[in-house]
mmCIF file of C-alpha atoms in Angstrom:
data_model
loop_
_atom_site.group_PDB
_atom_site.id
_atom_site.type_symbol
_atom_site.label_atom_id
_atom_site.label_comp_id
_atom_site.label_asym_id
_atom_site.label_seq_id
_atom_site.Cartn_x
_atom_site.Cartn_y
_atom_site.Cartn_z
ATOM 1 C CA UNK A 1 -39.670 6.937 -30.525
ATOM 2 C CA UNK A 2 -39.068 4.077 -32.817
ATOM 3 C CA UNK A 3 -38.683 0.510 -31.654
ATOM 4 C CA UNK A 4 -35.014 0.426 -33.031
ATOM 5 C CA UNK A 5 -34.139 3.566 -31.102
ATOM 6 C CA UNK A 6 -35.606 2.225 -27.877
ATOM 7 C CA UNK A 7 -33.615 -1.026 -28.293
ATOM 8 C CA UNK A 8 -30.369 1.039 -28.796
ATOM 9 C CA UNK A 9 -31.077 3.024 -25.675
ATOM 10 C CA UNK A 10 -31.823 0.059 -23.498
ATOM 11 C CA UNK A 11 -28.773 -1.755 -24.902
ATOM 12 C CA UNK A 12 -26.580 1.240 -23.999
ATOM 13 C CA UNK A 13 -27.708 1.122 -20.352
ATOM 14 C CA UNK A 14 -27.197 -2.655 -20.226
ATOM 15 C CA UNK A 15 -23.707 -2.297 -21.639
ATOM 16 C CA UNK A 16 -22.966 0.311 -18.957
ATOM 17 C CA UNK A 17 -23.198 -2.490 -16.387
ATOM 18 C CA UNK A 18 -21.782 -5.275 -18.396
ATOM 19 C CA UNK A 19 -18.758 -4.097 -20.563
ATOM 20 C CA UNK A 20 -18.964 -7.221 -22.674
ATOM 21 C CA UNK A 21 -22.169 -5.937 -24.296
ATOM 22 C CA UNK A 22 -20.623 -2.819 -25.965
ATOM 23 C CA UNK A 23 -19.255 -4.765 -28.979
ATOM 24 C CA UNK A 24 -22.595 -6.196 -29.978
ATOM 25 C CA UNK A 25 -24.427 -2.927 -29.222
ATOM 26 C CA UNK A 26 -22.007 -1.166 -31.548
ATOM 27 C CA UNK A 27 -22.815 -3.490 -34.430
ATOM 28 C CA UNK A 28 -26.583 -3.364 -34.003
ATOM 29 C CA UNK A 29 -26.693 0.447 -33.511
ATOM 30 C CA UNK A 30 -24.425 1.044 -36.467
ATOM 31 C CA UNK A 31 -26.721 -1.054 -38.765
ATOM 32 C CA UNK A 32 -29.742 0.719 -37.349
ATOM 33 C CA UNK A 33 -28.213 4.026 -38.406
ATOM 34 C CA UNK A 34 -27.287 2.911 -41.903
ATOM 35 C CA UNK A 35 -23.643 2.039 -41.346
ATOM 36 C CA UNK A 36 -21.595 -0.921 -42.675
ATOM 37 C CA UNK A 37 -18.997 -0.657 -39.973
ATOM 38 C CA UNK A 38 -19.307 0.586 -36.361
ATOM 39 C CA UNK A 39 -16.662 1.608 -33.809
ATOM 40 C CA UNK A 40 -17.095 1.931 -30.068
ATOM 41 C CA UNK A 41 -14.105 3.771 -28.585
ATOM 42 C CA UNK A 42 -12.699 5.025 -25.364
ATOM 43 C CA UNK A 43 -9.899 7.542 -25.799
ATOM 44 C CA UNK A 44 -7.843 9.215 -23.032
ATOM 45 C CA UNK A 45 -6.843 12.786 -23.773
ATOM 46 C CA UNK A 46 -4.758 13.810 -25.620
ATOM 47 C CA UNK A 47 -5.441 10.848 -27.927
ATOM 48 C CA UNK A 48 -4.316 7.610 -26.305
ATOM 49 C CA UNK A 49 -6.709 4.887 -27.261
ATOM 50 C CA UNK A 50 -7.741 2.815 -24.247
ATOM 51 C CA UNK A 51 -10.295 0.595 -26.128
ATOM 52 C CA UNK A 52 -12.061 0.208 -29.388
ATOM 53 C CA UNK A 53 -14.526 -2.340 -30.597
ATOM 54 C CA UNK A 54 -14.504 -2.302 -34.446
ATOM 55 C CA UNK A 55 -17.271 -4.292 -36.048
ATOM 56 C CA UNK A 56 -17.435 -5.069 -39.731
ATOM 57 C CA UNK A 57 -18.615 -8.166 -41.690
ATOM 58 C CA UNK A 58 -15.056 -8.591 -42.925
ATOM 59 C CA UNK A 59 -12.976 -9.506 -39.843
ATOM 60 C CA UNK A 60 -9.821 -9.580 -41.896
ATOM 61 C CA UNK A 61 -10.362 -5.886 -42.812
ATOM 62 C CA UNK A 62 -10.576 -5.023 -39.074
ATOM 63 C CA UNK A 63 -7.349 -6.962 -38.414
ATOM 64 C CA UNK A 64 -5.573 -4.983 -41.203
ATOM 65 C CA UNK A 65 -6.903 -1.660 -39.899
ATOM 66 C CA UNK A 66 -5.463 -2.454 -36.483
ATOM 67 C CA UNK A 67 -2.116 -4.012 -37.606
ATOM 68 C CA UNK A 68 -1.501 -1.145 -40.095
ATOM 69 C CA UNK A 69 -2.422 1.410 -37.423
ATOM 70 C CA UNK A 70 -4.667 3.276 -39.751
ATOM 71 C CA UNK A 71 -6.266 5.116 -36.828
ATOM 72 C CA UNK A 72 -3.110 7.309 -36.530
ATOM 73 C CA UNK A 73 -4.485 9.081 -39.644
ATOM 74 C CA UNK A 74 -8.009 9.384 -38.375
ATOM 75 C CA UNK A 75 -8.965 13.072 -38.195
ATOM 76 C CA UNK A 76 -11.628 12.295 -35.555
ATOM 77 C CA UNK A 77 -9.133 11.709 -32.752
ATOM 78 C CA UNK A 78 -7.927 15.271 -32.209
ATOM 79 C CA UNK A 79 -11.262 16.786 -33.200
ATOM 80 C CA UNK A 80 -13.257 14.838 -30.659
ATOM 81 C CA UNK A 81 -10.714 15.497 -27.940
ATOM 82 C CA UNK A 82 -10.999 19.254 -28.502
ATOM 83 C CA UNK A 83 -14.751 19.295 -27.613
ATOM 84 C CA UNK A 84 -15.945 19.633 -24.023
ATOM 85 C CA UNK A 85 -19.589 18.618 -24.387
ATOM 86 C CA UNK A 86 -21.495 15.746 -26.005
ATOM 87 C CA UNK A 87 -21.780 16.289 -29.691
ATOM 88 C CA UNK A 88 -22.520 14.791 -33.128
ATOM 89 C CA UNK A 89 -20.323 15.318 -36.139
ATOM 90 C CA UNK A 90 -19.757 14.033 -39.571
ATOM 91 C CA UNK A 91 -16.642 14.003 -41.697
ATOM 92 C CA UNK A 92 -18.149 16.703 -43.946
ATOM 93 C CA UNK A 93 -18.268 18.907 -40.802
ATOM 94 C CA UNK A 94 -14.562 18.993 -39.951
ATOM 95 C CA UNK A 95 -12.303 16.788 -42.024
ATOM 96 C CA UNK A 96 -9.785 18.627 -44.105
ATOM 97 C CA UNK A 97 -9.379 16.423 -47.181
ATOM 98 C CA UNK A 98 -6.432 18.565 -48.330
ATOM 99 C CA UNK A 99 -4.389 17.255 -45.327
ATOM 100 C CA UNK A 100 -2.072 14.428 -46.505
ATOM 101 C CA UNK A 101 -2.808 12.195 -43.473
ATOM 102 C CA UNK A 102 -6.509 12.641 -43.856
ATOM 103 C CA UNK A 103 -6.414 11.912 -47.600
ATOM 104 C CA UNK A 104 -4.533 8.674 -46.826
ATOM 105 C CA UNK A 105 -7.150 7.733 -44.149
ATOM 106 C CA UNK A 106 -10.049 8.125 -46.526
ATOM 107 C CA UNK A 107 -8.100 6.461 -49.418
ATOM 108 C CA UNK A 108 -7.490 3.403 -47.324
ATOM 109 C CA UNK A 109 -11.112 3.279 -46.178
ATOM 110 C CA UNK A 110 -12.433 3.501 -49.708
ATOM 111 C CA UNK A 111 -10.028 1.127 -51.363
ATOM 112 C CA UNK A 112 -10.021 -1.533 -48.719
ATOM 113 C CA UNK A 113 -13.324 -1.282 -46.940
ATOM 114 C CA UNK A 114 -15.511 0.421 -49.535
ATOM 115 C CA UNK A 115 -16.375 3.164 -46.970
ATOM 116 C CA UNK A 116 -16.302 6.828 -47.406
ATOM 117 C CA UNK A 117 -18.336 8.895 -44.932
ATOM 118 C CA UNK A 118 -18.712 8.733 -41.213
ATOM 119 C CA UNK A 119 -21.092 9.926 -38.504
ATOM 120 C CA UNK A 120 -19.990 10.044 -34.853
ATOM 121 C CA UNK A 121 -21.436 10.638 -31.433
ATOM 122 C CA UNK A 122 -18.829 11.640 -28.857
ATOM 123 C CA UNK A 123 -19.159 12.331 -25.098
ATOM 124 C CA UNK A 124 -16.526 13.542 -22.574
ATOM 125 C CA UNK A 125 -16.266 11.682 -19.284
ATOM 126 C CA UNK A 126 -14.635 12.461 -15.886
ATOM 127 C CA UNK A 127 -14.204 16.123 -16.593
ATOM 128 C CA UNK A 128 -12.842 15.531 -19.999
ATOM 129 C CA UNK A 129 -10.017 13.187 -19.087
ATOM 130 C CA UNK A 130 -11.476 10.681 -21.435
ATOM 131 C CA UNK A 131 -14.071 10.603 -24.123
ATOM 132 C CA UNK A 132 -16.086 7.807 -25.627
ATOM 133 C CA UNK A 133 -18.754 7.188 -28.125
ATOM 134 C CA UNK A 134 -19.872 5.567 -31.307
ATOM 135 C CA UNK A 135 -18.730 6.076 -34.911
ATOM 136 C CA UNK A 136 -20.502 4.504 -37.920
ATOM 137 C CA UNK A 137 -19.054 4.457 -41.445
ATOM 138 C CA UNK A 138 -21.185 4.232 -44.633
ATOM 139 C CA UNK A 139 -20.594 2.331 -47.847
ATOM 140 C CA UNK A 140 -19.095 4.314 -50.705
ATOM 141 C CA UNK A 141 -22.276 3.952 -52.780
ATOM 142 C CA UNK A 142 -24.459 5.371 -49.985
ATOM 143 C CA UNK A 143 -22.927 8.870 -49.974
ATOM 144 C CA UNK A 144 -22.765 11.340 -47.097
ATOM 145 C CA UNK A 145 -24.990 10.615 -43.996
ATOM 146 C CA UNK A 146 -28.595 11.927 -44.597
ATOM 147 C CA UNK A 147 -30.138 14.391 -42.212
ATOM 148 C CA UNK A 148 -32.644 11.756 -41.004
ATOM 149 C CA UNK A 149 -29.869 9.430 -39.667
ATOM 150 C CA UNK A 150 -28.110 12.347 -38.082
ATOM 151 C CA UNK A 151 -31.412 13.346 -36.214
ATOM 152 C CA UNK A 152 -31.827 9.748 -35.022
ATOM 153 C CA UNK A 153 -28.300 9.753 -33.522
ATOM 154 C CA UNK A 154 -28.961 13.084 -31.917
ATOM 155 C CA UNK A 155 -31.964 11.580 -30.171
ATOM 156 C CA UNK A 156 -29.785 8.691 -28.976
ATOM 157 C CA UNK A 157 -26.810 10.853 -27.798
ATOM 158 C CA UNK A 158 -28.159 11.993 -24.432
ATOM 159 C CA UNK A 159 -28.793 8.343 -23.430
ATOM 160 C CA UNK A 160 -25.446 7.279 -24.812
ATOM 161 C CA UNK A 161 -23.798 9.965 -22.565
ATOM 162 C CA UNK A 162 -25.752 8.993 -19.490
ATOM 163 C CA UNK A 163 -25.001 5.244 -20.078
ATOM 164 C CA UNK A 164 -21.292 6.082 -20.456
ATOM 165 C CA UNK A 165 -21.282 8.185 -17.237
ATOM 166 C CA UNK A 166 -23.015 5.311 -15.475
ATOM 167 C CA UNK A 167 -20.491 2.812 -16.882
ATOM 168 C CA UNK A 168 -17.571 5.061 -15.722
ATOM 169 C CA UNK A 169 -18.963 5.483 -12.226
ATOM 170 C CA UNK A 170 -19.902 1.768 -11.938
ATOM 171 C CA UNK A 171 -16.424 0.744 -12.948
ATOM 172 C CA UNK A 172 -14.789 3.136 -10.527
ATOM 173 C CA UNK A 173 -16.893 1.973 -7.643
ATOM 174 C CA UNK A 174 -16.341 -1.650 -8.444
ATOM 175 C CA UNK A 175 -12.545 -1.099 -8.794
ATOM 176 C CA UNK A 176 -12.344 0.856 -5.500
ATOM 177 C CA UNK A 177 -14.192 -1.840 -3.691
ATOM 178 C CA UNK A 178 -11.878 -4.475 -5.104
ATOM 179 C CA UNK A 179 -8.620 -2.676 -4.259
ATOM 180 C CA UNK A 180 -9.924 -1.648 -0.839
ATOM 181 C CA UNK A 181 -10.707 -5.268 -0.109
ATOM 182 C CA UNK A 182 -7.359 -6.450 -1.422
ATOM 183 C CA UNK A 183 -5.317 -3.910 0.544
ATOM 184 C CA UNK A 184 -7.309 -4.524 3.789
ATOM 185 C CA UNK A 185 -6.132 -8.132 3.781
ATOM 186 C CA UNK A 186 -2.364 -7.149 3.735
ATOM 187 C CA UNK A 187 -0.339 -7.115 6.977
ATOM 188 C CA UNK A 188 2.832 -5.499 5.602
ATOM 189 C CA UNK A 189 3.041 -1.891 4.314
ATOM 190 C CA UNK A 190 1.685 -1.926 0.784
ATOM 191 C CA UNK A 191 0.768 0.354 -2.093
ATOM 192 C CA UNK A 192 -0.637 0.203 -5.568
ATOM 193 C CA UNK A 193 0.867 1.841 -8.737
ATOM 194 C CA UNK A 194 -0.903 2.832 -11.900
ATOM 195 C CA UNK A 195 0.469 2.422 -15.367
ATOM 196 C CA UNK A 196 2.249 5.838 -15.127
ATOM 197 C CA UNK A 197 4.113 4.712 -12.046
ATOM 198 C CA UNK A 198 2.060 6.912 -9.760
ATOM 199 C CA UNK A 199 0.764 5.807 -6.332
ATOM 200 C CA UNK A 200 -2.951 5.022 -6.396
ATOM 201 C CA UNK A 201 -3.566 3.665 -2.928
ATOM 202 C CA UNK A 202 -1.661 2.881 0.246
ATOM 203 C CA UNK A 203 -2.352 0.957 3.402
ATOM 204 C CA UNK A 204 -2.279 2.965 6.655
ATOM 205 C CA UNK A 205 1.055 1.330 7.522
ATOM 206 C CA UNK A 206 2.654 2.453 4.235
ATOM 207 C CA UNK A 207 1.165 5.912 4.543
ATOM 208 C CA UNK A 208 2.640 6.317 7.987
ATOM 209 C CA UNK A 209 6.037 5.099 6.753
ATOM 210 C CA UNK A 210 6.002 7.524 3.785
ATOM 211 C CA UNK A 211 5.105 10.407 6.120
ATOM 212 C CA UNK A 212 8.147 9.568 8.305
ATOM 213 C CA UNK A 213 10.328 9.814 5.213
ATOM 214 C CA UNK A 214 13.230 7.724 6.473
ATOM 215 C CA UNK A 215 14.594 6.922 3.011
ATOM 216 C CA UNK A 216 11.244 6.682 1.171
ATOM 217 C CA UNK A 217 8.694 9.380 0.507
ATOM 218 C CA UNK A 218 5.785 10.033 -1.844
ATOM 219 C CA UNK A 219 5.926 13.447 -3.626
ATOM 220 C CA UNK A 220 3.165 14.324 -6.097
ATOM 221 C CA UNK A 221 2.037 10.684 -6.068
ATOM 222 C CA UNK A 222 5.493 9.409 -7.081
ATOM 223 C CA UNK A 223 7.871 7.349 -4.950
ATOM 224 C CA UNK A 224 11.276 9.062 -4.234
ATOM 225 C CA UNK A 225 14.338 8.555 -2.059
ATOM 226 C CA UNK A 226 15.189 12.268 -2.238
ATOM 227 C CA UNK A 227 17.119 12.282 -5.514
ATOM 228 C CA UNK A 228 20.408 11.025 -6.912
ATOM 229 C CA UNK A 229 21.499 7.440 -7.546
ATOM 230 C CA UNK A 230 18.939 5.977 -5.150
ATOM 231 C CA UNK A 231 16.087 7.629 -7.074
ATOM 232 C CA UNK A 232 17.513 6.222 -10.375
ATOM 233 C CA UNK A 233 17.436 2.626 -8.935
ATOM 234 C CA UNK A 234 13.876 3.216 -7.612
ATOM 235 C CA UNK A 235 12.682 4.532 -10.999
ATOM 236 C CA UNK A 236 14.099 1.448 -12.736
ATOM 237 C CA UNK A 237 12.176 -0.672 -10.246
ATOM 238 C CA UNK A 238 8.884 1.158 -10.818
ATOM 239 C CA UNK A 239 9.488 1.129 -14.548
ATOM 240 C CA UNK A 240 10.021 -2.612 -14.525
ATOM 241 C CA UNK A 241 6.770 -3.294 -12.666
ATOM 242 C CA UNK A 242 4.597 -0.936 -14.730
ATOM 243 C CA UNK A 243 6.134 -1.444 -18.128
ATOM 244 C CA UNK A 244 4.153 -4.599 -19.063
ATOM 245 C CA UNK A 245 7.067 -7.071 -18.647
ATOM 246 C CA UNK A 246 5.209 -9.137 -16.034
ATOM 247 C CA UNK A 247 8.373 -9.553 -14.048
ATOM 248 C CA UNK A 248 8.499 -9.061 -10.344
ATOM 249 C CA UNK A 249 11.098 -6.827 -8.879
ATOM 250 C CA UNK A 250 13.150 -6.005 -5.838
ATOM 251 C CA UNK A 251 14.597 -2.723 -4.601
ATOM 252 C CA UNK A 252 16.752 -1.818 -1.607
ATOM 253 C CA UNK A 253 16.078 1.574 0.077
ATOM 254 C CA UNK A 254 18.872 2.741 2.399
ATOM 255 C CA UNK A 255 17.699 4.816 5.322
ATOM 256 C CA UNK A 256 19.315 8.040 6.558
ATOM 257 C CA UNK A 257 18.551 7.024 10.150
ATOM 258 C CA UNK A 258 21.120 4.248 9.860
ATOM 259 C CA UNK A 259 18.526 1.522 10.425
ATOM 260 C CA UNK A 260 18.508 -1.636 8.254
ATOM 261 C CA UNK A 261 17.499 -0.946 4.707
ATOM 262 C CA UNK A 262 13.885 -1.339 3.652
ATOM 263 C CA UNK A 263 13.225 -3.981 0.921
ATOM 264 C CA UNK A 264 10.594 -3.151 -1.592
ATOM 265 C CA UNK A 265 8.988 -6.193 -3.195
ATOM 266 C CA UNK A 266 6.936 -5.477 -6.357
ATOM 267 C CA UNK A 267 4.993 -7.616 -8.704
ATOM 268 C CA UNK A 268 2.635 -6.834 -11.706
ATOM 269 C CA UNK A 269 -1.082 -7.358 -11.235
ATOM 270 C CA UNK A 270 -2.966 -9.386 -13.801
ATOM 271 C CA UNK A 271 -5.724 -6.808 -13.933
ATOM 272 C CA UNK A 272 -9.152 -6.966 -15.654
ATOM 273 C CA UNK A 273 -9.464 -4.377 -18.330
ATOM 274 C CA UNK A 274 -11.829 -1.606 -17.088
ATOM 275 C CA UNK A 275 -12.616 0.186 -20.220
ATOM 276 C CA UNK A 276 -14.513 3.069 -18.698
ATOM 277 C CA UNK A 277 -12.027 3.911 -15.963
ATOM 278 C CA UNK A 278 -8.721 5.608 -16.979
ATOM 279 C CA UNK A 279 -6.855 4.786 -13.772
ATOM 280 C CA UNK A 280 -6.078 1.221 -13.037
ATOM 281 C CA UNK A 281 -3.611 -0.482 -10.651
ATOM 282 C CA UNK A 282 -0.985 -2.468 -12.626
ATOM 283 C CA UNK A 283 1.436 -3.357 -9.824
ATOM 284 C CA UNK A 284 1.587 -3.881 -6.116
ATOM 285 C CA UNK A 285 4.494 -2.937 -3.971
ATOM 286 C CA UNK A 286 5.063 -4.271 -0.421
ATOM 287 C CA UNK A 287 7.745 -3.157 2.004
ATOM 288 C CA UNK A 288 9.722 -5.206 4.338
ATOM 289 C CA UNK A 289 11.325 -3.493 7.374
ATOM 290 C CA UNK A 290 13.908 -6.037 8.642
ATOM 291 C CA UNK A 291 13.537 -4.754 12.138
ATOM 292 C CA UNK A 292 9.870 -5.637 12.022
ATOM 293 C CA UNK A 293 10.283 -9.192 10.874
ATOM 294 C CA UNK A 294 8.935 -11.460 13.648
ATOM 295 C CA UNK A 295 11.755 -13.350 15.368
ATOM 296 C CA UNK A 296 9.876 -16.605 14.896
ATOM 297 C CA UNK A 297 9.620 -16.231 11.144
ATOM 298 C CA UNK A 298 12.981 -17.868 10.333
ATOM 299 C CA UNK A 299 12.112 -20.913 12.454
ATOM 300 C CA UNK A 300 8.787 -21.271 10.607
ATOM 301 C CA UNK A 301 10.594 -21.101 7.238
ATOM 302 C CA UNK A 302 12.815 -23.857 8.309
ATOM 303 C CA UNK A 303 9.929 -26.081 9.386
ATOM 304 C CA UNK A 304 7.801 -25.259 6.355
ATOM 305 C CA UNK A 305 10.462 -25.929 3.719
ATOM 306 C CA UNK A 306 12.869 -28.299 5.358
ATOM 307 C CA UNK A 307 15.735 -25.751 5.331
ATOM 308 C CA UNK A 308 19.042 -26.661 6.922
ATOM 309 C CA UNK A 309 20.201 -24.353 9.762
ATOM 310 C CA UNK A 310 22.730 -22.768 7.376
ATOM 311 C CA UNK A 311 20.059 -22.301 4.688
ATOM 312 C CA UNK A 312 17.771 -20.713 7.300
ATOM 313 C CA UNK A 313 20.545 -18.327 8.248
ATOM 314 C CA UNK A 314 21.132 -17.420 4.522
ATOM 315 C CA UNK A 315 17.411 -16.845 4.013
ATOM 316 C CA UNK A 316 17.141 -14.686 7.093
ATOM 317 C CA UNK A 317 19.943 -12.490 5.871
ATOM 318 C CA UNK A 318 18.410 -12.220 2.379
ATOM 319 C CA UNK A 319 15.065 -11.080 3.794
ATOM 320 C CA UNK A 320 16.940 -8.683 6.103
ATOM 321 C CA UNK A 321 18.185 -6.899 2.960
ATOM 322 C CA UNK A 322 21.782 -8.284 2.870
ATOM 323 C CA UNK A 323 23.473 -8.946 -0.516
ATOM 324 C CA UNK A 324 24.798 -12.298 -1.382
ATOM 325 C CA UNK A 325 28.308 -11.133 -0.876
ATOM 326 C CA UNK A 326 27.470 -9.552 2.468
ATOM 327 C CA UNK A 327 25.719 -12.694 3.610
ATOM 328 C CA UNK A 328 28.757 -14.807 2.683
ATOM 329 C CA UNK A 329 31.001 -12.531 4.742
ATOM 330 C CA UNK A 330 28.632 -12.598 7.758
ATOM 331 C CA UNK A 331 28.377 -16.338 7.594
ATOM 332 C CA UNK A 332 32.100 -16.750 7.037
ATOM 333 C CA UNK A 333 31.646 -18.784 3.887
ATOM 334 C CA UNK A 334 32.836 -18.390 0.357
ATOM 335 C CA UNK A 335 30.622 -16.705 -2.257
ATOM 336 C CA UNK A 336 30.460 -20.021 -4.151
ATOM 337 C CA UNK A 337 29.007 -21.757 -1.071
ATOM 338 C CA UNK A 338 26.622 -18.921 -0.545
ATOM 339 C CA UNK A 339 25.357 -19.371 -4.092
ATOM 340 C CA UNK A 340 24.891 -23.152 -3.456
ATOM 341 C CA UNK A 341 22.838 -22.384 -0.296
ATOM 342 C CA UNK A 342 20.710 -19.878 -2.272
ATOM 343 C CA UNK A 343 20.026 -22.345 -5.045
ATOM 344 C CA UNK A 344 18.921 -24.889 -2.491
ATOM 345 C CA UNK A 345 16.598 -22.383 -0.909
ATOM 346 C CA UNK A 346 15.144 -21.600 -4.359
ATOM 347 C CA UNK A 347 14.639 -25.323 -4.972
ATOM 348 C CA UNK A 348 12.893 -25.935 -1.629
ATOM 349 C CA UNK A 349 10.673 -22.921 -1.809
ATOM 350 C CA UNK A 350 9.860 -23.497 -5.445
ATOM 351 C CA UNK A 351 11.045 -19.957 -6.412
ATOM 352 C CA UNK A 352 13.325 -18.846 -9.202
ATOM 353 C CA UNK A 353 14.451 -15.377 -8.177
ATOM 354 C CA UNK A 354 15.603 -13.713 -5.037
ATOM 355 C CA UNK A 355 12.692 -11.323 -5.187
ATOM 356 C CA UNK A 356 10.228 -14.166 -5.303
ATOM 357 C CA UNK A 357 11.844 -16.002 -2.453
ATOM 358 C CA UNK A 358 11.845 -12.972 -0.290
ATOM 359 C CA UNK A 359 8.215 -12.181 -1.141
ATOM 360 C CA UNK A 360 7.230 -15.687 -0.107
ATOM 361 C CA UNK A 361 9.187 -15.920 3.108
ATOM 362 C CA UNK A 362 8.326 -12.431 4.308
ATOM 363 C CA UNK A 363 4.655 -13.557 4.517
ATOM 364 C CA UNK A 364 5.341 -16.632 6.638
ATOM 365 C CA UNK A 365 5.040 -15.682 10.282
ATOM 366 C CA UNK A 366 4.080 -12.064 9.635
#
């Protein structure tokens, strides 16, 4: 085995444990195999790109490729996703150059990047849910990939596949340890949502609550109130958290038992990109059961933030799930006065929204 090939193999295993190394590995390995451009990609079936490192000496070309979304014409995406085992392929093996989209793809590559042919190693991971690998593109003057380069990549593919598997398992275990540690520190019922809005993990307290089903359940990994208008509000809440807005949310869940409504507090998580793992928590949801709020909590809020007795009462009603209008009625004050109290609470607790204020106060004294 040549020195270059051994370096490429060692580099792949190193990148499996340090994701930041994949970009440089892509560049070095593409050059070793005669390419002027290299792409390391992770794609989730049926073609959603989770990550791509594109390395070319002309960074402006790479920026244009991304901004113009040229990859949507790439004939490799659907082809690689259709395979269920590690494989090597070239454009001459599968690309239909009579297809208009494929013609546009190659025309853009030739006119802008002076590239014409590619050679790719692809490997499925996690039972085919995602696939990943290396694609190298050749200069227009170099012609199709010679057999020797294809043989070298074939020797490298088994180790690329093992390294990718290792990276996937490593990322999953690291992520599981992180989320388990995070959830174990929570005292209130809590769960994690993925980017599809599905429940990834729950604390034992949340799991028990969902099993009881008093207004909130989990069916096929999705939160539900049982249908109707309540589910529409819950879906909006989940969509806000997982849609990339970065905005925290609040959702009231009425309970058929007649007990005080649950309050769901949700906020997006600034997660680290785990390129090898397709499932990642993007939002955390905690639940407040007003009946479970310790009696001493409101007193602690008052001491911690210098709330007046009336502001403390207002805060207590907000955390218990009452609306501003209902709180005004209970306290026998006007809505305008209730808004003044709420603004004062925001100022003293350094929060800007009702959801933020409730999230903060619900943790004090819990």
